[in-house]
Coordinates of C-alpha atoms in Angstrom, one line a residue:
M27 CA 120.6 96.3 128.8
N28 CA 123.5 97.4 131.1
Y29 CA 122.0 100.9 131.5
W30 CA 118.6 99.7 132.7
K31 CA 118.3 99.6 136.5
W32 CA 115.8 97.7 138.7
K33 CA 113.3 100.0 140.4
T34 CA 112.7 98.8 143.9
N35 CA 110.0 101.2 145.1
G36 CA 107.3 100.2 142.7
T37 CA 105.7 102.7 140.4
A38 CA 106.3 105.7 142.8
L39 CA 107.8 108.7 141.2
D40 CA 110.4 111.2 142.5
A41 CA 109.3 114.5 144.0
E42 CA 109.7 116.6 140.8
E43 CA 108.9 113.7 138.4
V44 CA 105.7 113.6 136.3
C45 CA 104.4 110.8 134.1
L46 CA 103.9 112.0 130.6
L47 CA 102.7 109.0 128.6
T48 CA 102.0 105.2 129.0
Q49 CA 101.8 102.6 126.2
H50 CA 101.0 98.9 126.6
G51 CA 102.2 96.0 124.4
V52 CA 105.9 97.1 124.1
A53 CA 108.8 94.7 123.8
L54 CA 112.5 95.4 124.6
Y55 CA 115.4 94.7 122.3
N56 CA 119.1 94.8 123.4
K57 CA 120.4 96.3 120.2
D58 CA 119.0 93.9 117.6
A59 CA 118.5 90.9 119.9
K60 CA 115.2 90.0 121.5
T61 CA 115.0 89.9 125.3
Q62 CA 112.8 88.2 127.8
W63 CA 110.7 91.3 128.1
S64 CA 108.4 90.7 125.1
K65 CA 105.2 92.4 126.4
G66 CA 104.9 95.1 129.0
K67 CA 103.9 98.6 129.8
L68 CA 106.3 101.4 128.9
S69 CA 105.9 104.7 130.7
L70 CA 107.6 108.0 129.8
T71 CA 108.3 110.4 132.7
T72 CA 110.1 113.7 132.8
H73 CA 113.2 111.8 134.2
H74 CA 113.0 108.2 133.1
L75 CA 111.8 105.5 130.8
M76 CA 110.1 102.8 132.9
Y77 CA 109.2 99.3 131.7
Q78 CA 106.9 97.1 133.7
D79 CA 106.5 93.5 132.6
E80 CA 102.8 92.5 132.3
A81 CA 103.5 88.9 133.3
D82 CA 105.3 90.0 136.5
S83 CA 104.1 93.5 137.6
S84 CA 106.7 93.6 140.3
S85 CA 109.5 93.6 137.7
I86 CA 110.1 97.3 136.8
L87 CA 113.1 98.6 134.9
Q88 CA 114.0 102.2 134.5
L89 CA 116.4 104.1 132.2
P90 CA 117.4 107.7 133.0
L91 CA 116.8 110.1 130.2
E92 CA 120.0 111.8 131.1
L93 CA 121.9 108.8 129.7
V94 CA 120.1 109.2 126.4
R95 CA 121.1 112.9 126.2
R96 CA 124.7 112.0 127.0
A97 CA 124.8 109.5 124.1
G98 CA 125.3 112.4 121.7
Q99 CA 122.7 111.1 119.2
S100 CA 119.0 111.6 118.8
P101 CA 116.4 108.8 119.0
S102 CA 115.1 107.5 115.7
T103 CA 112.3 105.4 114.4
A104 CA 112.4 102.2 112.3
S105 CA 109.4 100.8 110.4
G106 CA 108.8 97.1 110.4
F107 CA 109.9 94.8 107.7
G108 CA 107.0 92.7 106.5
P109 CA 103.3 92.6 107.5
F110 CA 104.0 91.1 111.0
S111 CA 106.8 93.4 112.1
S112 CA 106.0 96.2 114.5
P113 CA 107.3 99.8 114.4
K114 CA 110.3 100.5 116.7
I115 CA 112.0 103.4 118.4
I116 CA 115.8 103.2 118.6
V117 CA 117.1 104.7 121.9
P118 CA 120.8 105.6 121.7
L119 CA 123.0 105.1 124.8
P120 CA 126.7 105.9 125.6
Q121 CA 129.6 104.0 124.1
N122 CA 127.6 103.2 120.8
N123 CA 125.1 101.1 122.7
Y124 CA 121.3 101.3 122.0
V125 CA 118.1 99.6 122.8
K126 CA 115.0 99.2 120.6
L127 CA 111.4 99.6 121.8
S128 CA 109.0 97.5 119.7
F129 CA 105.4 98.9 119.8
R130 CA 103.3 95.8 119.0
S131 CA 100.0 97.5 119.9
G132 CA 100.6 100.7 118.1
G133 CA 101.2 104.2 119.5
A134 CA 104.8 104.5 118.3
D135 CA 104.4 107.9 116.6
N136 CA 102.8 109.6 119.7
F137 CA 105.3 108.1 122.0
F138 CA 108.3 109.2 119.9
S139 CA 107.0 112.8 119.8
A140 CA 106.6 112.9 123.5
F141 CA 110.0 111.2 124.0
V142 CA 111.8 113.8 121.9
N143 CA 110.0 116.6 123.6
A144 CA 111.0 115.3 127.1
L145 CA 114.6 115.1 126.0
E146 CA 114.6 118.6 124.8
K147 CA 113.1 120.0 128.0
K148 CA 115.6 118.2 130.3
A149 CA 113.4 118.4 133.3
W150 CA 115.8 116.3 135.4
V151 CA 118.2 119.2 135.4
Q152 CA 117.1 121.2 138.5
P153 CA 118.0 124.9 139.1
S154 CA 120.8 125.6 141.6
S155 CA 118.4 127.3 144.0
S156 CA 116.2 124.2 144.0
K157 CA 119.2 122.0 144.7
L158 CA 120.3 124.2 147.6
S159 CA 116.8 124.2 149.2
Q160 CA 116.5 120.5 148.7
G161 CA 119.9 120.0 150.3
A162 CA 119.1 122.2 153.3
S163 CA 115.8 120.4 153.9
N164 CA 117.6 117.0 153.8
E165 CA 120.2 118.1 156.3
Q166 CA 117.6 119.3 158.9
P167 CA 116.4 115.9 160.2
S168 CA 119.8 114.5 161.0
T169 CA 123.4 115.9 160.9
R170 CA 125.0 112.5 161.1
P171 CA 125.8 110.9 157.7
T172 CA 124.2 107.6 157.0
P173 CA 126.8 104.8 156.9
T174 CA 127.1 103.1 153.5
A175 CA 126.7 99.5 152.8
R176 CA 130.4 98.9 152.5
E177 CA 131.1 100.5 156.0
G178 CA 128.3 98.3 157.5
A179 CA 129.8 95.2 156.0
G180 CA 133.3 96.1 157.2
A181 CA 132.1 96.7 160.7
S182 CA 130.3 93.4 160.9
G183 CA 133.3 91.6 159.5
S184 CA 135.6 93.0 162.2
G185 CA 133.3 91.7 164.9
S186 CA 132.2 95.1 166.2
S187 CA 128.5 96.0 166.4
P188 CA 127.0 97.7 163.4
A189 CA 126.9 101.5 163.5
P190 CA 123.4 102.8 164.2
Q191 CA 121.7 104.0 161.1
A192 CA 119.7 107.2 160.8
A193 CA 116.0 106.7 160.8
V194 CA 114.4 106.7 157.3
L195 CA 111.9 109.5 157.0
P196 CA 108.6 108.7 155.3
S197 CA 108.4 110.0 151.7
V198 CA 106.5 113.2 151.2
P199 CA 103.5 112.6 148.9
R200 CA 103.6 114.3 145.5
G201 CA 101.4 117.4 145.1
V202 CA 101.8 118.5 148.8
G203 CA 103.6 121.6 150.0
I204 CA 105.3 124.3 148.0
A205 CA 106.4 122.0 145.2
G206 CA 102.9 120.8 144.8
V207 CA 101.5 124.3 144.7
Q208 CA 104.1 125.3 142.1
Q209 CA 103.4 122.3 140.0
A210 CA 99.6 122.9 140.1
S211 CA 100.2 126.6 139.2
A212 CA 102.4 125.7 136.3
Q213 CA 99.8 123.2 134.9
S214 CA 97.0 125.8 135.3
A215 CA 99.0 128.4 133.5
A216 CA 99.8 126.0 130.7
M217 CA 96.1 125.1 130.4
N218 CA 95.1 128.7 130.3
E219 CA 97.6 129.5 127.6
T220 CA 96.4 126.5 125.5
L221 CA 92.7 127.7 125.8
K222 CA 93.7 131.2 124.8
D223 CA 95.5 129.8 121.7
V224 CA 92.4 127.8 120.8
D225 CA 90.2 130.9 121.2
D226 CA 92.5 132.8 118.9
V227 CA 92.4 130.1 116.2
M228 CA 88.6 130.0 116.4
N229 CA 88.3 133.7 116.0
K230 CA 90.6 133.7 113.0
A231 CA 88.7 130.7 111.5
S232 CA 85.4 132.5 111.9
S233 CA 86.7 135.6 110.1
L234 CA 88.1 133.3 107.3
V235 CA 84.8 131.5 106.8
A236 CA 82.9 134.9 106.7
N237 CA 85.3 136.2 104.0
I238 CA 84.9 133.1 101.9
R239 CA 81.1 133.3 102.1
R240 CA 81.2 137.0 101.1
L241 CA 83.4 136.1 98.1
R242 CA 81.0 133.3 97.1
E243 CA 77.9 135.6 97.4
R244 CA 79.6 138.2 95.3
N245 CA 80.6 135.6 92.7
E246 CA 77.1 134.1 92.5
A247 CA 75.6 137.6 92.0
T248 CA 78.0 138.3 89.1
A249 CA 77.2 134.9 87.6
A250 CA 73.5 135.5 87.8
A251 CA 74.0 138.8 85.9
G252 CA 75.7 136.7 83.1
A253 CA 79.2 135.5 82.8
A254 CA 80.9 133.4 80.1
P255 CA 82.1 129.9 81.1
G256 CA 85.7 130.8 80.5
S257 CA 85.6 134.3 82.0
E258 CA 87.6 135.5 85.0
M259 CA 84.6 135.1 87.3
A260 CA 84.2 131.4 86.3
V261 CA 87.8 130.8 87.2
E262 CA 87.3 132.6 90.5
R263 CA 84.2 130.5 91.2
T264 CA 86.3 127.3 90.7
K265 CA 89.0 128.5 93.1
I266 CA 86.4 129.4 95.7
E267 CA 84.8 125.9 95.4
S268 CA 88.3 124.3 95.7
I269 CA 88.9 126.3 98.9
E270 CA 85.6 125.4 100.4
S271 CA 86.1 121.7 99.6
T272 CA 89.6 121.9 101.2
L273 CA 88.2 123.5 104.4
G274 CA 85.1 121.4 104.5
L275 CA 82.8 124.4 104.0
G276 CA 80.9 123.2 101.0
T277 CA 77.1 123.5 101.3
M278 CA 75.7 119.9 101.4
V279 CA 72.1 118.8 101.3
T280 CA 71.2 117.3 104.7
R281 CA 68.0 115.8 106.0
G282 CA 68.0 118.1 109.0
G283 CA 68.5 121.2 106.9
S284 CA 65.5 120.3 104.7
D285 CA 62.4 121.8 106.3
S286 CA 59.9 120.1 104.0
S287 CA 59.0 116.5 103.1
E288 CA 61.1 113.5 102.3
S289 CA 60.5 114.0 98.6
Q290 CA 62.0 117.5 98.8
F291 CA 65.1 116.1 100.4
H292 CA 65.5 113.6 97.6
K293 CA 64.9 116.4 95.0
D294 CA 67.6 118.6 96.5
L295 CA 69.9 115.5 96.8
A296 CA 69.3 114.7 93.1
Q297 CA 70.2 118.2 92.0
E298 CA 73.4 118.1 94.2
L299 CA 74.3 114.6 92.9
H300 CA 73.9 115.6 89.3
T301 CA 75.8 118.9 89.7
W302 CA 78.7 116.9 91.3
M303 CA 78.8 114.3 88.6
T304 CA 78.7 116.8 85.8
H305 CA 81.2 119.2 87.4
E306 CA 84.3 119.9 85.3
R307 CA 86.6 118.6 88.1
N308 CA 84.9 115.2 87.8
A309 CA 84.5 115.1 84.1
K310 CA 87.4 112.7 83.6
L311 CA 86.1 110.3 86.2
F312 CA 82.6 110.0 84.9
N313 CA 83.4 110.4 81.2
D314 CA 85.9 107.5 81.5
T315 CA 83.2 105.4 83.2
P316 CA 79.9 106.2 81.5
V317 CA 78.2 103.3 83.3
V318 CA 78.3 103.8 87.1
P319 CA 76.8 101.1 89.3
L320 CA 74.8 102.6 92.2
I321 CA 76.9 100.8 94.8
E322 CA 80.1 102.5 93.4
L323 CA 78.3 105.8 93.1
F324 CA 77.2 105.5 96.7
A325 CA 80.8 105.0 97.8
L326 CA 82.3 107.8 95.7
Y327 CA 79.6 110.3 96.6
N328 CA 79.9 109.7 100.4
K329 CA 83.7 109.9 100.1
A330 CA 83.3 113.3 98.4
R331 CA 80.9 114.6 101.0
G332 CA 83.1 113.6 103.9
G333 CA 80.4 114.1 106.5
D334 CA 76.6 113.9 106.8
L335 CA 76.7 110.6 104.8
V336 CA 73.6 109.5 103.0
S337 CA 72.1 105.9 102.8
P338 CA 72.0 103.7 99.7
L339 CA 68.2 104.1 99.7
D340 CA 68.5 107.9 99.6
V341 CA 71.0 107.6 96.7
L342 CA 68.6 105.3 94.8
N343 CA 65.6 107.7 95.3
A344 CA 67.7 110.7 94.3
C345 CA 68.8 108.8 91.1
R346 CA 65.2 108.0 90.3
Y347 CA 64.2 111.6 90.7
M348 CA 67.2 112.7 88.6
T349 CA 66.4 110.5 85.7
A350 CA 62.7 110.8 85.7
K351 CA 62.0 114.5 86.5
M352 CA 65.1 116.4 85.7
S353 CA 65.0 117.4 82.0
S354 CA 68.7 118.4 82.1
S355 CA 69.9 115.0 83.4
R356 CA 72.6 113.3 81.3
Y357 CA 71.9 109.9 82.8
D358 CA 69.4 107.1 82.7
L359 CA 68.7 104.7 85.6
V360 CA 68.7 101.2 84.1
T361 CA 68.8 97.7 85.4
L362 CA 71.7 95.8 83.8
S363 CA 71.6 92.2 82.7
S364 CA 73.3 91.1 85.9
G365 CA 70.4 92.7 88.0
R366 CA 72.4 95.6 89.4
K367 CA 71.2 99.1 88.9
A368 CA 73.4 101.7 87.4
L369 CA 73.4 105.3 86.0
V370 CA 74.2 105.2 82.3
N371 CA 75.3 108.3 80.4
K372 CA 72.8 109.1 77.5
D373 CA 75.8 109.9 75.3
D374 CA 76.7 106.5 73.6
S375 CA 79.8 108.1 72.1
L376 CA 81.7 107.8 75.4
L377 CA 81.4 104.0 75.2
L378 CA 81.8 103.7 71.5
A379 CA 85.0 105.7 71.5
K380 CA 86.5 103.3 74.0
L381 CA 85.4 100.3 71.9
A382 CA 86.9 101.8 68.8
A383 CA 90.3 101.7 70.5
L384 CA 89.9 97.9 70.9
L385 CA 87.8 97.0 67.8
G386 CA 89.0 99.6 65.4
P387 CA 86.7 102.0 63.6
Q388 CA 83.0 101.4 63.8
L389 CA 81.8 99.6 60.7
V390 CA 78.9 101.4 59.0
N391 CA 77.3 101.2 55.5
E392 CA 77.6 104.1 53.1
Q393 CA 73.9 104.0 52.6
S394 CA 71.6 104.8 55.5
S395 CA 69.4 102.1 56.9
P396 CA 66.2 102.3 58.9
L397 CA 68.0 101.3 62.0
Q398 CA 70.6 104.0 61.7
D399 CA 67.9 106.6 61.0
A400 CA 66.0 105.4 64.2
W401 CA 69.1 105.8 66.3
K402 CA 69.8 109.3 65.0
Q403 CA 66.2 110.4 65.7
Q404 CA 66.4 108.9 69.2
Q405 CA 69.6 110.8 69.8
R406 CA 68.1 114.0 68.7
R407 CA 65.1 113.5 70.9
S408 CA 67.3 112.9 73.9
G409 CA 68.9 116.3 73.4
V410 CA 72.4 114.9 74.0
T411 CA 75.2 116.2 71.9
P412 CA 78.0 113.6 71.4
L413 CA 81.0 114.6 73.4
L414 CA 83.4 112.4 71.4
H415 CA 83.9 111.6 67.8
V416 CA 83.6 107.9 67.1
P417 CA 85.8 106.9 64.1
S418 CA 84.0 104.9 61.5
A419 CA 84.9 102.8 58.4
K420 CA 82.5 102.4 55.4
R421 CA 84.4 99.4 53.9
L422 CA 83.0 96.2 55.3
P423 CA 85.4 93.3 56.0
S424 CA 85.8 90.8 53.2
S425 CA 86.2 87.9 55.6
A426 CA 85.4 87.0 59.2
G427 CA 89.2 86.9 60.0
E428 CA 89.3 90.7 59.6
L429 CA 86.8 91.3 62.3
R430 CA 88.4 92.3 65.7
S431 CA 86.7 91.1 68.9
V432 CA 86.7 92.2 72.5
S433 CA 85.9 90.4 75.7
D434 CA 84.7 91.6 79.1
V435 CA 88.2 91.1 80.6
Q436 CA 89.8 93.3 77.9
L437 CA 87.2 96.0 78.3
A438 CA 87.5 95.9 82.1
E439 CA 91.2 96.5 81.8
R440 CA 90.7 99.3 79.4
M441 CA 88.1 101.1 81.5
Q442 CA 89.5 100.2 84.9
V443 CA 86.3 98.6 86.1
S444 CA 85.3 95.1 87.3
T445 CA 84.7 92.3 84.7
A446 CA 81.1 92.1 85.9
V447 CA 80.5 95.8 85.0
A448 CA 82.3 95.3 81.7
A449 CA 80.1 92.4 80.9
D450 CA 77.0 94.5 81.7
I451 CA 78.3 97.3 79.4
L452 CA 78.9 94.9 76.5
G453 CA 75.5 93.3 77.0
S454 CA 73.7 96.7 77.0
L455 CA 75.5 97.7 73.8
E456 CA 74.4 94.4 72.3
Q457 CA 70.8 95.2 73.1
K458 CA 71.1 98.6 71.5
G459 CA 72.4 96.9 68.3
Y460 CA 75.9 98.3 68.3
L461 CA 77.6 94.9 68.9
C462 CA 76.9 91.3 68.2
C463 CA 78.0 88.4 70.5
G464 CA 79.9 85.2 69.7
D465 CA 80.2 82.2 72.0
T466 CA 83.7 80.8 72.2
G467 CA 82.7 78.0 74.6
F468 CA 82.9 77.5 78.3
D469 CA 80.7 80.5 78.9
C470 CA 83.2 82.8 77.3
F471 CA 81.8 85.5 75.0
V472 CA 83.4 87.9 72.6
Y473 CA 81.8 90.9 70.9
Y474 CA 82.2 92.4 67.4
W475 CA 80.9 95.4 65.6
N476 CA 77.4 94.6 64.4
I477 CA 77.5 94.7 60.6
F478 CA 74.3 92.7 60.0
V479 CA 71.8 95.5 60.6
F480 CA 73.4 97.9 58.2

């Protein structure tokens, strides 16, 4: 802390000094040791670092940025250790000294960027012409040098009367005179340059959006004429969709964009939701989780939209329309045994294949049974083609010890879902007849392949 100096004229700045950034809730460290200044306001100017204690606003410390430049090292940041440690900026000083600035209220990244930028600009280094003009203006009021404190002390000690001191002129307010005009002109020029850059970026972005839309319209026209799923146009459509998603240009169904009734909005939302769930980019997500509770679907869908979020009621109404009036829908809206609503994929092979990894091959009888025939007819009526092959075994176990079981905890770990959702999945498969349940006590249930109906 030897390089910090007390500032006696309050928060006033020098003639050419400008305040760049201020951050509250900052603590000072002398190397790695805490100091008495644990909470204060840290200000970055073009010439100094200023620290004002919040407990005593009259206590102001300042550190010249020139000393930091002379240290020969660049400032660095240090992340906190543990959940209660704050990010810090390490300020190097001459002779291998340094201080730490602990940002307990955040803002360390922004302050560090502004700090490094101020050190690179070196605004405290004035041009020679500016120094000469400042020296000439200082010499005009009085040609007599002002006696120093040591000379005054020596004169009083010798018994002689103290030498008359030159009158102190009032400080010129900032922003007045030629310096103020130059500063305002520089700020105006910088602002105009920034606005010009923003206009250039907006013009380039507008042309980019127009080109992407033309590509999409051309691709849609080609797809309408007939294109194979694995063709070059299909690959190009996937790339265009990826670019639109990255730039946030995807066309989303919004309530304001729908010029018809509320039901039309839910119809459009249902089509968009079904297209999103069955898209090849999301196939792994929804094939690995064939049972999607609506509360999780609401979170995933709004996260994918990014903007123009929809309410849980809108998602529920869209799911109702999807499962009731869309013939191409792959999902059914069901109420699980726990009372939560969920979208369940009509293809049972997605769930049975996961159970086969835990229970072994599905046990079936060589001879068909009325129940098996009913299941096959129901699957044909639904129009769903099994996506996965479920391994099966026709040899029934000779004893109960050969039967493998699965619990809701094991299935939850396998499918990366909550145990409540896993319990609902097992319960729904039990109702369909695929599984049978065994009570092991203390409300713990395990499930086996159902061999009694075959």
